[in-house]
Amino acid sequence: MQPLEPRRDSRMFFQSSKSSRTTDEVLRSSGAIPSGPVFRASAITGVQTSPEVGQTFFRDILISLLLFLLLSEWLSPLAWMADMSIETGPILVVFALCIAIDCFKVPYAWGWTAKGVLILLFVGFMFNRETFVTGAWGIDLLRIMAQDAAHLMQGHFDLISGELRTLLFLLGWSLLISVIQALMLQRQHSLWFVAATLIYLVVLQLVFGADTVQGIMRTIGYGLLLMSLLNLSRIEQTYGFASTRPGSAFRWMAVSLVVVGALAGTAWFSVRQAEPEPLMKPVSWAYVSDRLFELYNEEKYPGGAAAKSGYGQNDTSLGGPLQVDTTPAFAAKTSELTYWRGESKNFYNGKGWTQTNQGLEAYASPVQTGANRLVTQEVLWSGKEQNKQLFMGGNLAGVDSLLTESGKPLTPSLLLASPFSGKVVLPDISDPLSYYKITVQPVKEDPSLLNSDTGSYPAEIARDYLQLPEAFPRSVRSIAEQVTANRATPYAKAVAIEQYLSHTYTYSLEKPTPPSRSEDFVSHFLFVDKAGYCDHFSTSMVVMLRSVGVPARWVKGFAPGTLQSSSSGDGADSLQEVLVRNQDAHSWVEVYFPSMGWVPFEPTPGFSGLSSDHPRETLTTAAMEQSAMTASLMNIPMPGNFTANPGEWLLAAKNTVLDYAKSNRNLLMVLIGSILLLALVFLLLRRKGFLVSAALLPFYKNGLNNPHPLIPFMDRLWMQLFRKYGAKPKDQTVRDYVSALKLKHSGQQQALLRFALIYESIRYDSAISASYSKREILAIWKAIQKTH
């Protein structure tokens, strides 16, 4: 192959038309440019036949119409967002006229003059409708513009008039519309604007709550039509076909309208069927902020101070280690050591407890029934405690005295009591209590009666005290069923679960860990930590009882406290002095029996102060051997092991991944950021052609004795062309590759041919290649880019 003189040819590219013709003749004589036309005449601007001119004009009108419809979707939500009446009709008229001016290819100067006049007329019409016909608004507009210019120079942007704001708004939109329309008609680019419109409408729907579903469906239809119209010529160039039959473009447009219409009709029918249920709901930012706070903020316990023991009001999230607080809560005198009951809660959310019914009623002294003994209790609150709640060792039978911090006596009629939780408090407006004396009636069990109690439960008891979360773990239910398998009565089941928990699990304030966000609190205690304090044992017993059909509720208050002294006497006259500290805050269980009502149970190891005379051990110890029960429970499926239930397996896997991500989130954020940065650098280098592999450049075999330093640079430029137009076959030269490309502009193909000739000269003609510089190559490359 005899190389041409590429240096002379490259200079001819920037010289006169005569020199350019000489170059073209040389290129044709060398076979670089085919003698016949590569494209149809219609592919070159200004050489179209009359039928194709009509088709192109009709196509431009359709594209402009679709652009106008897309713009209307941008304006339609403005009235809703501004919360006022906005007339979008006149604005759309201005937009339509601007689009028509560009569609009919009005000369640049005349076109923008017409657009400016339209915008001024619109501003005059909108702000001076009464005097618009007379034309007096023009003088007023000039005066207002002068004032606005002074405001702008002084930096008083808040004083700018609505006329100038509207004028700038319309000018900005007219410029944007002109650019968008040029990209659609000349560069055949529309997908980005359709995508921007969809994103705009979706954001309005999800973030601001606007109803844009129908607008989204319309935008998708407009986008499909636009792409079908704009991609016709691309399809012809890519696959090398061109219909010579007249009216082919009209048929293509008609088929596109039918297909898109069918799709739009189906989507519209689906939307109508979904009403009145919304297809997209606004994002709950409170929910998002809560999830982000849980994910990115430090955990409450690891690496920080543990919570302190004590009586609190919020029990919705239990778990984690506890620090012992030895601060005194109150001192008391009682004729019998009892637990100090505060209140009960009935709703378990998978993490903790709440009380669904907070209703309080005026306290009324109950009528004494039964032969149960009465217990007298006196409570003196610590000076540091501010309390309005009564803690008691049984059902409140009477109130003897109530005193405030100032020693002011209060009448018992001020007390409010909850029939659901048993909580007794003073109103919020009253002073805190300092001392009170009450009479209570502790619950006295009758094991033989309870063990034979198999009556049905009232509907309200079953509704409130058999509740479990929807995502309740099957493994917890399974272990409860295993423990109570041989227990026929509710009382026997309660005792079995009570003893199983107290004998199988370890009491600890330091070992418990908080469960993950999606992990059940009881499941985490039973199968993960296997150690905990009263909240873990009491909650587990209530949940296990409910899972086998026994109503139960969670109760909190204080343990009996530390005995200080005991006075001599008989019955109610014998009072024991106790000191109750914050470390004595405690929780336990109450189980419902139709014959007796609510009966307390204590599953926590080391606590046995509920009743001094109930014979539970004699009832169940002989029937339940600890070793045998432990052996039977070994077959219970535990979370974390393989299970046949795919839902549980996926939940366990998700929890594991979330826990790992939470504990190593800083490292993961750095890793993800590094990966994204490396990917961005890789794509940038690849786009610029720096990452070029020899296998991806099937030009010619390397191995030249004196390779030219510009070869790697030109190889990168070739890679950019290959990404745009497709890879070059191995058996094809670069000149043949360029000649076979289906390009719209003949000047672009000629520039590419010159670029190919220079490349061949640099690789194979050392005498000529030494005279080329990178600057000349870049000049030719820029010329190629300008013709795109």
Tab-separated table of N, CA and C in Angstrom, residues 13 23 98 153 156 161 175 206 295 305 387 390 407 418 462 478 530 559 615 622 732 739 773:
chain	number	residue	atom	x	y	z
A	13	PHE	N	-7.291	20.462	4.630
A	13	PHE	CA	-8.596	20.458	5.277
A	13	PHE	C	-8.997	21.837	5.791
A	23	THR	N	-8.118	17.767	-2.635
A	23	THR	CA	-7.966	16.683	-1.661
A	23	THR	C	-9.011	15.614	-1.889
A	98	CYS	N	-43.850	30.078	21.015
A	98	CYS	CA	-42.385	29.975	20.926
A	98	CYS	C	-41.973	28.680	20.234
A	153	MET	N	-29.648	47.105	41.543
A	153	MET	CA	-28.347	47.718	41.799
A	153	MET	C	-28.109	47.916	43.295
A	156	HIS	N	-31.754	45.098	46.702
A	156	HIS	CA	-33.061	44.884	47.338
A	156	HIS	C	-33.887	43.930	46.468
A	161	SER	N	-40.487	43.705	41.351
A	161	SER	CA	-41.916	43.600	41.024
A	161	SER	C	-42.246	42.249	40.409
A	175	LEU	N	-35.761	30.274	26.477
A	175	LEU	CA	-34.400	29.819	26.133
A	175	LEU	C	-34.284	28.313	26.298
A	206	LEU	N	-44.292	11.762	45.702
A	206	LEU	CA	-43.773	11.083	46.883
A	206	LEU	C	-43.362	12.038	47.990
A	295	LEU	N	-30.005	3.571	62.107
A	295	LEU	CA	-28.936	2.955	61.338
A	295	LEU	C	-27.599	3.632	61.558
A	305	ALA	N	-22.773	4.313	78.267
A	305	ALA	CA	-23.256	3.984	79.592
A	305	ALA	C	-24.559	3.199	79.499
A	387	ASN	N	-43.399	12.034	93.230
A	387	ASN	CA	-44.274	10.949	92.868
A	387	ASN	C	-45.731	11.275	93.156
A	390	LEU	N	-49.482	5.644	93.591
A	390	LEU	CA	-49.502	4.766	94.756
A	390	LEU	C	-49.000	3.387	94.366
A	407	GLY	N	-47.067	18.676	103.882
A	407	GLY	CA	-47.858	18.168	104.996
A	407	GLY	C	-49.340	18.396	104.844
A	418	SER	N	-57.268	3.179	87.280
A	418	SER	CA	-57.512	2.544	85.983
A	418	SER	C	-58.066	1.148	86.209
A	462	ALA	N	-59.898	-12.221	76.362
A	462	ALA	CA	-59.224	-12.900	75.246
A	462	ALA	C	-58.724	-11.901	74.219
A	478	SER	N	-43.068	-22.666	69.616
A	478	SER	CA	-42.696	-24.076	69.693
A	478	SER	C	-42.145	-24.432	71.070
A	530	LYS	N	-29.743	-15.788	76.481
A	530	LYS	CA	-29.990	-16.841	77.469
A	530	LYS	C	-29.638	-16.384	78.888
A	559	ALA	N	-39.878	-4.749	94.097
A	559	ALA	CA	-39.771	-5.919	94.974
A	559	ALA	C	-39.982	-5.481	96.423
A	615	PRO	N	-48.090	-23.474	97.615
A	615	PRO	CA	-47.336	-24.732	97.493
A	615	PRO	C	-47.107	-25.147	96.052
A	622	ALA	N	-42.516	-32.991	91.359
A	622	ALA	CA	-42.499	-34.438	91.162
A	622	ALA	C	-42.842	-34.811	89.735
A	732	GLN	N	-10.899	-5.636	8.637
A	732	GLN	CA	-11.254	-4.384	7.973
A	732	GLN	C	-10.233	-3.316	8.351
A	739	SER	N	-15.372	4.390	5.855
A	739	SER	CA	-16.175	4.491	4.628
A	739	SER	C	-17.508	3.782	4.776
A	773	SER	N	2.224	16.544	14.575
A	773	SER	CA	2.249	16.881	15.998
A	773	SER	C	0.880	16.594	16.607
